[in-house]
Amino acid sequence: MEPPKVNKALRSLTSIREEVPKQWYLFGVIITFLLFFLGWGALSFIQLVDEVFLPTPSGVVLSLFQSLGSPEFWEHIGISVYRVFMGFLLACLIGIPLGIFAGTFKFAESFILPMSEFIRYMPAAAFIPLIMVWAGIGETAKILVIFIGCFFQLILMVTDDTNRISKDLLYASYTLGANRKQVIFKVIIPAMLPKLMTTLRLIMGWAWTYLVVAELVAANNGLGYFIMKAQRFLDTESIFVGIIVIGLLGLIIDRAFAIANKKLFPWVEGGN
């Protein structure tokens, strides 16, 4: 028979949507990464998979540190971060107001949502030939690819965030004497901000996903270009390095959003 403390610990670990001790959470994270690297190492070190297709973890780590010691690699990182943030910010500047507008007024929804839902199913890569005709092959073209990949999804998600605000809250504000402008700027927008922060975290993830697609447009720098150049020479270690660096940058930015959400909206459940 199991001791009561063990039973209690097991119940806490298997309870639906309940918090677990931080040490258990950390244990799960460590075990996951250990299993991943052990599996990777087993496949590569005992050569179950050819090293051309799957390099060893130690080879990738060594290549990573060599790349980080190169100023040229940091230039690739810098230009990719610039492209991602410019595409993301442009999508936010236009998409957030349109999403709020569509989520607030039904007539605006009829103009904005059907077209957004139609275009969002079109892959961003399919727009590359048009973008090259419209904007050439410079930085604007690469930023536009990321913008198109994020913009229409953002409109739909912000509209949904706005629609989720309880009508009781709106009726209460009217009862207290608020006019339409006050309801929008002092009730709807503040109420949706925590949900909007979560939406922006997701959109930022998509922006990084479209980075490699954007850097197919006649690029001669950036992490996507670094990966494509390595692929031409079958340099799989460098391919892994580029993918890992993109993942790490995305993770850092995601954590920054999570921390900001927790600090700005501490009362929201799941704000961390």
Coordinates of C-alpha atoms in Angstrom, one line a residue, residues 39-181:
G39 CA 17.8 9.8 -28.6
W40 CA 19.6 12.1 -31.0
G41 CA 23.0 11.0 -29.6
A42 CA 22.0 7.3 -29.9
L43 CA 21.1 7.7 -33.6
S44 CA 24.2 9.7 -34.5
F45 CA 27.0 8.2 -32.4
I46 CA 26.3 4.6 -33.2
Q47 CA 25.7 5.7 -36.8
L48 CA 22.2 4.3 -37.2
V49 CA 21.8 7.5 -39.4
D50 CA 24.5 8.8 -41.7
E51 CA 26.3 11.8 -40.3
V52 CA 25.5 13.7 -43.5
F53 CA 21.8 13.6 -42.6
L54 CA 22.1 13.7 -38.8
P55 CA 25.2 15.2 -37.2
T56 CA 26.2 14.4 -33.6
P57 CA 25.0 16.7 -30.8
S58 CA 28.7 17.5 -29.9
G59 CA 29.4 18.4 -33.6
V60 CA 26.4 20.8 -33.6
V61 CA 27.4 22.4 -30.3
L62 CA 30.9 22.9 -31.5
S63 CA 29.6 24.4 -34.8
L64 CA 27.3 26.7 -32.8
F65 CA 30.1 28.1 -30.7
Q66 CA 32.2 28.6 -33.8
S67 CA 29.4 30.5 -35.5
L68 CA 28.8 32.6 -32.4
G69 CA 32.4 33.6 -32.5
S70 CA 32.0 35.0 -36.0
P71 CA 30.9 38.6 -36.5
E72 CA 29.3 37.6 -39.8
F73 CA 27.0 35.2 -38.0
W74 CA 25.8 38.0 -35.7
E75 CA 25.1 40.1 -38.7
H76 CA 22.8 37.3 -39.9
I77 CA 21.1 37.3 -36.5
G78 CA 20.7 41.0 -36.5
I79 CA 19.1 41.4 -39.9
S80 CA 16.7 38.5 -39.3
V81 CA 15.6 40.0 -36.0
Y82 CA 15.1 43.3 -37.8
R83 CA 13.0 41.7 -40.6
V84 CA 10.8 39.7 -38.1
F85 CA 10.1 42.7 -35.9
M86 CA 9.4 45.1 -38.8
G87 CA 6.9 42.6 -40.4
F88 CA 5.4 41.9 -37.0
L89 CA 5.0 45.6 -36.1
L90 CA 3.6 46.5 -39.4
A91 CA 1.0 43.7 -39.1
C92 CA 0.1 44.9 -35.5
L93 CA -0.2 48.6 -36.5
I94 CA -2.8 47.8 -39.2
G95 CA -4.3 44.5 -38.0
I96 CA -5.0 45.3 -34.4
P97 CA -7.2 48.4 -35.1
L98 CA -9.0 46.5 -37.9
G99 CA -9.6 43.5 -35.6
I100 CA -11.0 45.7 -32.8
F101 CA -13.2 47.5 -35.4
A102 CA -14.5 44.2 -36.8
G103 CA -15.1 42.8 -33.3
T104 CA -17.0 45.9 -32.1
F105 CA -19.3 46.6 -35.1
K106 CA -21.1 43.9 -37.0
F107 CA -21.2 45.9 -40.2
A108 CA -17.4 46.3 -40.1
E109 CA -17.1 42.5 -39.5
S110 CA -19.0 41.9 -42.8
F111 CA -16.4 44.0 -44.7
I112 CA -13.3 42.7 -42.9
L113 CA -13.7 39.1 -41.8
P114 CA -14.8 37.3 -45.0
M115 CA -11.9 38.7 -47.0
S116 CA -9.4 37.9 -44.2
E117 CA -10.7 34.4 -43.9
F118 CA -10.3 33.9 -47.6
I119 CA -6.8 35.2 -47.9
R120 CA -5.4 33.5 -44.7
Y121 CA -5.6 30.1 -46.5
M122 CA -3.3 31.4 -49.2
P123 CA 0.3 30.4 -48.4
A124 CA 2.6 33.4 -47.9
A125 CA 5.2 31.8 -50.2
A126 CA 2.6 32.0 -53.1
F127 CA 2.8 35.8 -52.9
I128 CA 6.6 35.9 -53.4
P129 CA 6.4 36.4 -57.2
L130 CA 3.9 39.2 -56.8
I131 CA 5.9 40.8 -54.0
M132 CA 9.0 40.8 -56.1
V133 CA 7.1 42.6 -58.9
W134 CA 5.6 45.1 -56.5
A135 CA 8.5 45.8 -54.1
G136 CA 11.6 44.4 -55.9
I137 CA 14.0 42.1 -54.0
G138 CA 15.2 44.5 -51.2
E139 CA 14.3 44.6 -47.6
T140 CA 10.8 45.7 -48.2
A141 CA 10.0 42.5 -50.0
K142 CA 11.2 40.3 -47.2
I143 CA 9.3 42.3 -44.6
L144 CA 6.1 42.1 -46.7
V145 CA 6.3 38.3 -46.8
I146 CA 6.4 38.2 -43.0
F147 CA 3.6 40.9 -42.9
I148 CA 1.3 38.9 -45.2
G149 CA 2.0 35.7 -43.2
C150 CA 0.9 37.4 -39.9
F151 CA -1.6 40.1 -40.9
F152 CA -4.7 38.2 -41.8
Q153 CA -4.4 35.7 -39.0
L154 CA -3.9 38.6 -36.6
I155 CA -7.1 40.3 -37.7
L156 CA -9.2 37.2 -37.1
M157 CA -7.7 36.5 -33.7
V158 CA -8.1 40.1 -32.5
T159 CA -11.7 40.1 -33.7
D160 CA -12.3 36.9 -31.7
D161 CA -10.6 38.5 -28.6
T162 CA -12.9 41.5 -28.9
N163 CA -16.0 39.3 -29.4
R164 CA -15.2 37.4 -26.2
I165 CA -15.8 40.4 -24.0
S166 CA -19.0 39.8 -22.1
K167 CA -22.0 41.9 -23.2
D168 CA -23.0 42.3 -19.6
L169 CA -19.9 44.4 -19.2
L170 CA -21.0 46.7 -22.1
Y171 CA -24.5 46.9 -20.7
A172 CA -23.2 47.9 -17.3
S173 CA -21.1 50.7 -18.8
Y174 CA -24.1 52.0 -20.7
T175 CA -26.1 51.9 -17.4
L176 CA -23.4 54.0 -15.8
G177 CA -23.7 56.6 -18.5
A178 CA -20.8 55.8 -20.8
N179 CA -21.1 56.8 -24.5
R180 CA -20.0 54.8 -27.4
K181 CA -16.4 56.2 -27.5

